[in-house]
mmCIF file of C-alpha atoms in Angstrom:
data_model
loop_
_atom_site.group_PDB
_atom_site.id
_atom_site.type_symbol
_atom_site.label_atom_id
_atom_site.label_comp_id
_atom_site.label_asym_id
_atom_site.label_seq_id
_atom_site.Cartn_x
_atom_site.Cartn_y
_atom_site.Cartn_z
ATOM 1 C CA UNK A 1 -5.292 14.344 12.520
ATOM 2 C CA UNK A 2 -3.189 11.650 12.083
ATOM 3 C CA UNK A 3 -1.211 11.359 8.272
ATOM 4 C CA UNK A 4 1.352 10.682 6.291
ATOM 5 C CA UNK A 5 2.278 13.231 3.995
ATOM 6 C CA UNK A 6 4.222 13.540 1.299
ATOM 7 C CA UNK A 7 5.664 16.016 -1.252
ATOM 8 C CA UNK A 8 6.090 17.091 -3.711
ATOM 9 C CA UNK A 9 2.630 15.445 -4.951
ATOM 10 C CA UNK A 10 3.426 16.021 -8.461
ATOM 11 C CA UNK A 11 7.194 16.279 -10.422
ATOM 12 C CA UNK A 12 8.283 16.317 -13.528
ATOM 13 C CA UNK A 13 12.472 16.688 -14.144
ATOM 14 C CA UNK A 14 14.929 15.478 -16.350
ATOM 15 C CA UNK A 15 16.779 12.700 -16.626
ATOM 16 C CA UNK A 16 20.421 12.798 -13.667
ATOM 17 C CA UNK A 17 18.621 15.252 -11.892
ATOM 18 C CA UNK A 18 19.011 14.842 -8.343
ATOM 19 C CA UNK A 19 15.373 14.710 -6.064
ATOM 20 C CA UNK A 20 14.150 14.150 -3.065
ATOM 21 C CA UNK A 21 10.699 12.817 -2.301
ATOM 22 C CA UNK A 22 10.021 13.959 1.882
ATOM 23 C CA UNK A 23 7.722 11.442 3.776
ATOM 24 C CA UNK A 24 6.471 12.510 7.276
ATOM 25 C CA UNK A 25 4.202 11.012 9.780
ATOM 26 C CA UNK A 26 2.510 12.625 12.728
ATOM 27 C CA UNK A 27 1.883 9.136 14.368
ATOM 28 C CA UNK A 28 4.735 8.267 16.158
ATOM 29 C CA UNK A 29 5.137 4.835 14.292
ATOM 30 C CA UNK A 30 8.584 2.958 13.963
ATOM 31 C CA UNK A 31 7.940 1.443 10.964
ATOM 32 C CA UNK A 32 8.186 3.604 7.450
ATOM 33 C CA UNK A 33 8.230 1.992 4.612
ATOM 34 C CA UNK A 34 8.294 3.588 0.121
ATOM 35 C CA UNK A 35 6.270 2.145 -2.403
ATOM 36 C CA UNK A 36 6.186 2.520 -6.348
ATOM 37 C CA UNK A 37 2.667 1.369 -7.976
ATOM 38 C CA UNK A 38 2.901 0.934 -11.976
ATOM 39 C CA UNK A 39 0.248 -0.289 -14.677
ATOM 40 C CA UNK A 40 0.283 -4.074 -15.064
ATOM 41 C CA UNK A 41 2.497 -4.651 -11.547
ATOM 42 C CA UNK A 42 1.125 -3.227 -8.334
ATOM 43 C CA UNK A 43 2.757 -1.999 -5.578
ATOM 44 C CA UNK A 44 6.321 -2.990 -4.745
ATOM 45 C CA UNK A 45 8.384 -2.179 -1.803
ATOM 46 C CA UNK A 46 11.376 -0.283 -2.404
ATOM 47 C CA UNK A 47 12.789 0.407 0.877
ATOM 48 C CA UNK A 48 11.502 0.000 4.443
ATOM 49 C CA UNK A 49 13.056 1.582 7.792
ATOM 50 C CA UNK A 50 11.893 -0.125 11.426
ATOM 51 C CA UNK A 51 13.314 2.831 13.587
ATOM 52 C CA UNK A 52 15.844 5.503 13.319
ATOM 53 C CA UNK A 53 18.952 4.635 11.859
ATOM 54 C CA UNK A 54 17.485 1.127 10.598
ATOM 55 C CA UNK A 55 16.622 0.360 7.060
ATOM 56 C CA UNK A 56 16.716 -2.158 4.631
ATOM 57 C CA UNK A 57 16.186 -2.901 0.824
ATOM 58 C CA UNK A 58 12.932 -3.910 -0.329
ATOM 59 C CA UNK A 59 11.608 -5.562 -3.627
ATOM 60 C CA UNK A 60 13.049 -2.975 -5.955
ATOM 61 C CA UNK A 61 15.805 -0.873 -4.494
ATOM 62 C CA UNK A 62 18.015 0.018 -7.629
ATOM 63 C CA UNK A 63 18.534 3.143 -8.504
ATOM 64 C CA UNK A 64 17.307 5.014 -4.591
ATOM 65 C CA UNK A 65 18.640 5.297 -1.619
ATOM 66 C CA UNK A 66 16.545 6.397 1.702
ATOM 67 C CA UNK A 67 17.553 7.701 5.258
ATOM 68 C CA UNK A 68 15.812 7.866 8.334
ATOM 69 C CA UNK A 69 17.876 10.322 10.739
ATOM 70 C CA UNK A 70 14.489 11.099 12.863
ATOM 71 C CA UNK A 71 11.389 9.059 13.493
ATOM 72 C CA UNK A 72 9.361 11.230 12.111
ATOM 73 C CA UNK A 73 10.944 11.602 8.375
ATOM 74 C CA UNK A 74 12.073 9.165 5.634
ATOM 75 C CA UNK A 75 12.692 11.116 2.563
ATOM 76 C CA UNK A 76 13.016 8.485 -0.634
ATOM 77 C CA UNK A 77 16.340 9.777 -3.058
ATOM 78 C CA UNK A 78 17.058 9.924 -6.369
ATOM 79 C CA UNK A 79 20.711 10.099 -6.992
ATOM 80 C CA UNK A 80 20.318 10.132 -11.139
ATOM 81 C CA UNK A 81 17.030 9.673 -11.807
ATOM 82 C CA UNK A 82 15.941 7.926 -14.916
ATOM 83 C CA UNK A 83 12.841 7.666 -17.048
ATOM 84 C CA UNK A 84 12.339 4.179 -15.725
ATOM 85 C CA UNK A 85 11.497 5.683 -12.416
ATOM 86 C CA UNK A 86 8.782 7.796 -13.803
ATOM 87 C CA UNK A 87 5.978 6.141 -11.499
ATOM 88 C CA UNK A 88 3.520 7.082 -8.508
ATOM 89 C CA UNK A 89 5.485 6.748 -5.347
ATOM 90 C CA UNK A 90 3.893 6.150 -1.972
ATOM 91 C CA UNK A 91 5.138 6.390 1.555
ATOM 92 C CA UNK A 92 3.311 4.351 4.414
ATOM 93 C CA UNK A 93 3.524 4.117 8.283
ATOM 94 C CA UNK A 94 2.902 1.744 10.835
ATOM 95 C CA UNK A 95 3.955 0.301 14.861
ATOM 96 C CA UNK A 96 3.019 -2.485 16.255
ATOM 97 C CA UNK A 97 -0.588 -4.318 14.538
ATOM 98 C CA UNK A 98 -1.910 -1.285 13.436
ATOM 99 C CA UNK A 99 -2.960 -0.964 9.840
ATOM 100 C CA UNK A 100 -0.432 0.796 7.421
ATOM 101 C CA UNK A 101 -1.085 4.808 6.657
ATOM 102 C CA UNK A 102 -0.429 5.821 3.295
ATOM 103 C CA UNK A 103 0.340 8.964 2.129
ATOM 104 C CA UNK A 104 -1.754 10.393 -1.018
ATOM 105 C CA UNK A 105 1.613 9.815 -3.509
ATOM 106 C CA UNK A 106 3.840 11.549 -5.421
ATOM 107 C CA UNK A 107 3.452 11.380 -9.636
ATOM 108 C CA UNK A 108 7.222 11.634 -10.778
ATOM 109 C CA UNK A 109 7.544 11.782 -14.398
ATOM 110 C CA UNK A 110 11.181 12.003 -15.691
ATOM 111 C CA UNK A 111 11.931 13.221 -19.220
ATOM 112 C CA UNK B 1 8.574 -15.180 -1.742
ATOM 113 C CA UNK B 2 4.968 -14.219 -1.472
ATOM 114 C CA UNK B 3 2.662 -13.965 -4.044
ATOM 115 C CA UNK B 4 -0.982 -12.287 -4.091
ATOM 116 C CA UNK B 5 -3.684 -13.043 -6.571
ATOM 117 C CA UNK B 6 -6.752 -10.961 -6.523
ATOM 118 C CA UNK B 7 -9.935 -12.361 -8.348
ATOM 119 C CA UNK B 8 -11.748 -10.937 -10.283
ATOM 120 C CA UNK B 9 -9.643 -8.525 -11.745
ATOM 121 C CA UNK B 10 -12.796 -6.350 -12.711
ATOM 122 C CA UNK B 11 -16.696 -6.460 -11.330
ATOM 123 C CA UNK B 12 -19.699 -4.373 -12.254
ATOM 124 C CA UNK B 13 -22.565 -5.177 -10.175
ATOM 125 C CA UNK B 14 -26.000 -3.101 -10.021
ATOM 126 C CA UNK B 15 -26.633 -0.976 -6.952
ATOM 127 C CA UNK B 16 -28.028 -3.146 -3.695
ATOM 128 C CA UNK B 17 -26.377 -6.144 -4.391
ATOM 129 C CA UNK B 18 -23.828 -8.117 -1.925
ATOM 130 C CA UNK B 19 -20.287 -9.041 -3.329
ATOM 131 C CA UNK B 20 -17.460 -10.591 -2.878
ATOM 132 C CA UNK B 21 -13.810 -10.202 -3.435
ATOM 133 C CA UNK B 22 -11.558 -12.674 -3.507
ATOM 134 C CA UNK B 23 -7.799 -12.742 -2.794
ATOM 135 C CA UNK B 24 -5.373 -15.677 -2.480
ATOM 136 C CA UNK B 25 -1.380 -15.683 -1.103
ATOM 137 C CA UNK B 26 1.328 -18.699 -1.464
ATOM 138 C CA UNK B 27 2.610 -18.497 1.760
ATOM 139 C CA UNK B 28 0.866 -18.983 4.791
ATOM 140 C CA UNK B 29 3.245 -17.787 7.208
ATOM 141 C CA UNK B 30 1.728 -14.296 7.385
ATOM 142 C CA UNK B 31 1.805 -11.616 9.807
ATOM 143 C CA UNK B 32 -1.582 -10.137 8.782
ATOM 144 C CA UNK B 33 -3.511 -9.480 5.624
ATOM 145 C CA UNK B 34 -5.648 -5.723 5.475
ATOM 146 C CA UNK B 35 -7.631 -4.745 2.327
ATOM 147 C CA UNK B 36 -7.662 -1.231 1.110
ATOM 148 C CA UNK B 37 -9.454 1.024 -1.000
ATOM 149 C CA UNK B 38 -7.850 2.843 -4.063
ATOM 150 C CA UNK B 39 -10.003 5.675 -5.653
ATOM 151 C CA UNK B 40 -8.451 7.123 -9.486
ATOM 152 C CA UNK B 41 -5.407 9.125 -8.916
ATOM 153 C CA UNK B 42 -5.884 8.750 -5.167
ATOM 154 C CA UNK B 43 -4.060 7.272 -2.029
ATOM 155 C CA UNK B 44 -4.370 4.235 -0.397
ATOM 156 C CA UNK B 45 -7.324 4.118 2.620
ATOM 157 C CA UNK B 46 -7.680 0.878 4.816
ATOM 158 C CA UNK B 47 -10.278 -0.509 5.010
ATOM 159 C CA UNK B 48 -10.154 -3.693 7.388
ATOM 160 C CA UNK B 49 -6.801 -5.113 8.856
ATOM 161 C CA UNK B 50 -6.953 -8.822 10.143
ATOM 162 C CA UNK B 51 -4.077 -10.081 12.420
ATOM 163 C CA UNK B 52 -2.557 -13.748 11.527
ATOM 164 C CA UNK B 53 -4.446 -15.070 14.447
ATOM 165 C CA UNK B 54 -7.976 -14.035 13.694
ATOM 166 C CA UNK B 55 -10.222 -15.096 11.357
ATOM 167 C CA UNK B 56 -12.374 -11.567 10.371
ATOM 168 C CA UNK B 57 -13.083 -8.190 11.108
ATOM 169 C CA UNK B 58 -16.168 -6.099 10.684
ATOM 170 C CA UNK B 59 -16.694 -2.745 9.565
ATOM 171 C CA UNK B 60 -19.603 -1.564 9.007
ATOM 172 C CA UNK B 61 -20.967 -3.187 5.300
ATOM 173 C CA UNK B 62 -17.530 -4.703 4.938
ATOM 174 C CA UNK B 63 -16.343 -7.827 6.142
ATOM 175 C CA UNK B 64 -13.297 -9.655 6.056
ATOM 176 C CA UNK B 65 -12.249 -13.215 6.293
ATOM 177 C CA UNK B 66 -8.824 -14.889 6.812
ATOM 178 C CA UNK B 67 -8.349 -18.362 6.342
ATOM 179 C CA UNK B 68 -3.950 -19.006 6.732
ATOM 180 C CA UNK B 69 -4.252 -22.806 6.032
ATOM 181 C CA UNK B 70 -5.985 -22.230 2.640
ATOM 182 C CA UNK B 71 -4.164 -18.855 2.029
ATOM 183 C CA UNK B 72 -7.422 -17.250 1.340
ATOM 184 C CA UNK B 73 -9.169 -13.822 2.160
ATOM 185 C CA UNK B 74 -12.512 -12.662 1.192
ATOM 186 C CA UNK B 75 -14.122 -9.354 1.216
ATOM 187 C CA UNK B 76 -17.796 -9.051 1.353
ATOM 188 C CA UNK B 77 -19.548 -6.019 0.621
ATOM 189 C CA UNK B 78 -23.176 -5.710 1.748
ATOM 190 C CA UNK B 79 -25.712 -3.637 0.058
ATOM 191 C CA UNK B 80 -23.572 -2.390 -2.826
ATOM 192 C CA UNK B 81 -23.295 1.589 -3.428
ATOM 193 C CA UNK B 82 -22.163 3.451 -6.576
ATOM 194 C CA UNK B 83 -19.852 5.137 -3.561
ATOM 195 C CA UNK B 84 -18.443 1.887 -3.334
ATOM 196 C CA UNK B 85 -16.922 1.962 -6.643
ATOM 197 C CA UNK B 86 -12.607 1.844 -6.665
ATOM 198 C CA UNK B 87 -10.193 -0.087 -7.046
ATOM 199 C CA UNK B 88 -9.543 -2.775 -3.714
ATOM 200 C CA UNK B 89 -6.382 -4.203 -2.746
ATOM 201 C CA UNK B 90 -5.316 -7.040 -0.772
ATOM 202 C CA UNK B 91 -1.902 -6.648 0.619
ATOM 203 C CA UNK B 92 -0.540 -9.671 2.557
ATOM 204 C CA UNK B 93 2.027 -8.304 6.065
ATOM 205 C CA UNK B 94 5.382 -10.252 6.132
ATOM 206 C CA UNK B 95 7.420 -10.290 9.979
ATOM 207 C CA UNK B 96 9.255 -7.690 8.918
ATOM 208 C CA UNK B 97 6.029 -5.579 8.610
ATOM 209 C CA UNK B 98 6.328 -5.570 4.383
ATOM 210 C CA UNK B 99 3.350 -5.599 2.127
ATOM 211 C CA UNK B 100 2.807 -7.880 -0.856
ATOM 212 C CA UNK B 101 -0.176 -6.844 -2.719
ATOM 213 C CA UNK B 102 -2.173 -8.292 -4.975
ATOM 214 C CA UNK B 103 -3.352 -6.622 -8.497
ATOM 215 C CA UNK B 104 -6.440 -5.713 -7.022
ATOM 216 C CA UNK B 105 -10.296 -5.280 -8.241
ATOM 217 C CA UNK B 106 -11.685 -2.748 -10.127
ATOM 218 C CA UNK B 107 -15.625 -2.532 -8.524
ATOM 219 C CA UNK B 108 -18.119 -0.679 -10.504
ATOM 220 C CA UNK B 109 -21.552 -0.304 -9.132
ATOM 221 C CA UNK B 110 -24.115 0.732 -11.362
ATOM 222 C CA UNK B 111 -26.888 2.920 -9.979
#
């Protein structure tokens, strides 16, 4: 079956505590791609990868950093997390025209 | 930079009826435009995706319409269910394969 999945779905830490959110797809697509989606405004982009070893900043990029060493993975970092990255994360995937897969998110809350 | 205005921002409609969603982007330079379906505390599932070159797609009771020069989409629901009731988003696909979403629309359909 082909997904995106993500985890942890659900975190709750404390604030300078290192985390990593994983993201992998099963789809062979080039294109990965981390969203945050808060009350009152939407989804915005906060990093995007095109292939291994490529990525770029999106729409909100402070305070994370990504990597994408295989073209499988792109796990979404948070060097010092703070409470104004509590949020519900999501990962997508896509090559070529084909819609975007989205993973089922990840609730951080940090304390 | 893109922006993505979703009208209404909330619709309750009785079971059986046909609907439509509206969505609306500033820039017409797109790379394609694909609505998706958000249920409470879920993921993201797409629903239609509609390249820059066509003009709609068909899935089953949904139907999608692109028109670039007016920067307009519409989604049209046919025969209403109380199934159908979640929140939809329009997200508009730059070149570089990034989303811009609109708010979305909160359906409710009343049995």
């Amino acid at each position: 079956e082909a997904q995106v999945t993500q985890n942890p779905r659900y975190l709750i830490t404390v604030t300078g505590k290192k985390l990593t959110v994983t993201c992998s797809q099963n789809m062979n697509h080039e294109y990965m791609s981390w969203y945050r989606q808060d009350p009152g405004l939407g989804l915005r982009q906060i990093y995007y990868s095109m292939n291994v070893e490529v990525t770029d900043k999106g729409d909100v990029p402070e305070g994370y950093k990504v990597s994408r060493k295989e073209k499988r993975n792109f796990p979404l970092i948070l060097e010092s997390p703070s409470p104004n990255q509590t949020s519900l994360y999501f990962c997508a995937s896509t090559s070529g025209g084909q819609p975007q897969h989205f993973g089922d998110g990840t609730r951080l809350s940090i304390l | 930079k893109q922006e993505v205005t979703q009208i209404p921002a909330a619709l309750s409609v009785p079971e059986g009826e046909n609907l439509v969603l509206n969505c609306s982007f500033t820039d017409s330079a797109i790379y394609n435009l694909q609505w998706f379906r958000q249920d409470p505390g879920k993921g993201l599932t797409s629903l239609l995706l509609i390249q820059s070159s066509q003009r709609e797609q068909t899935s089953g009771r949904l139907n999608a319409s692109l028109d670039k020069s007016s920067g307009r989409s519409t989604l049209y629901i046919a025969a209403s269910q109380p199934g159908d009731s979640a929140t939809y988003l329009c997200a508009v696909g730059g070149s570089a394969r990034q989303l811009t979403f609109g708010s979305g629309t909160q359906l409710t359909v009343l049995p």
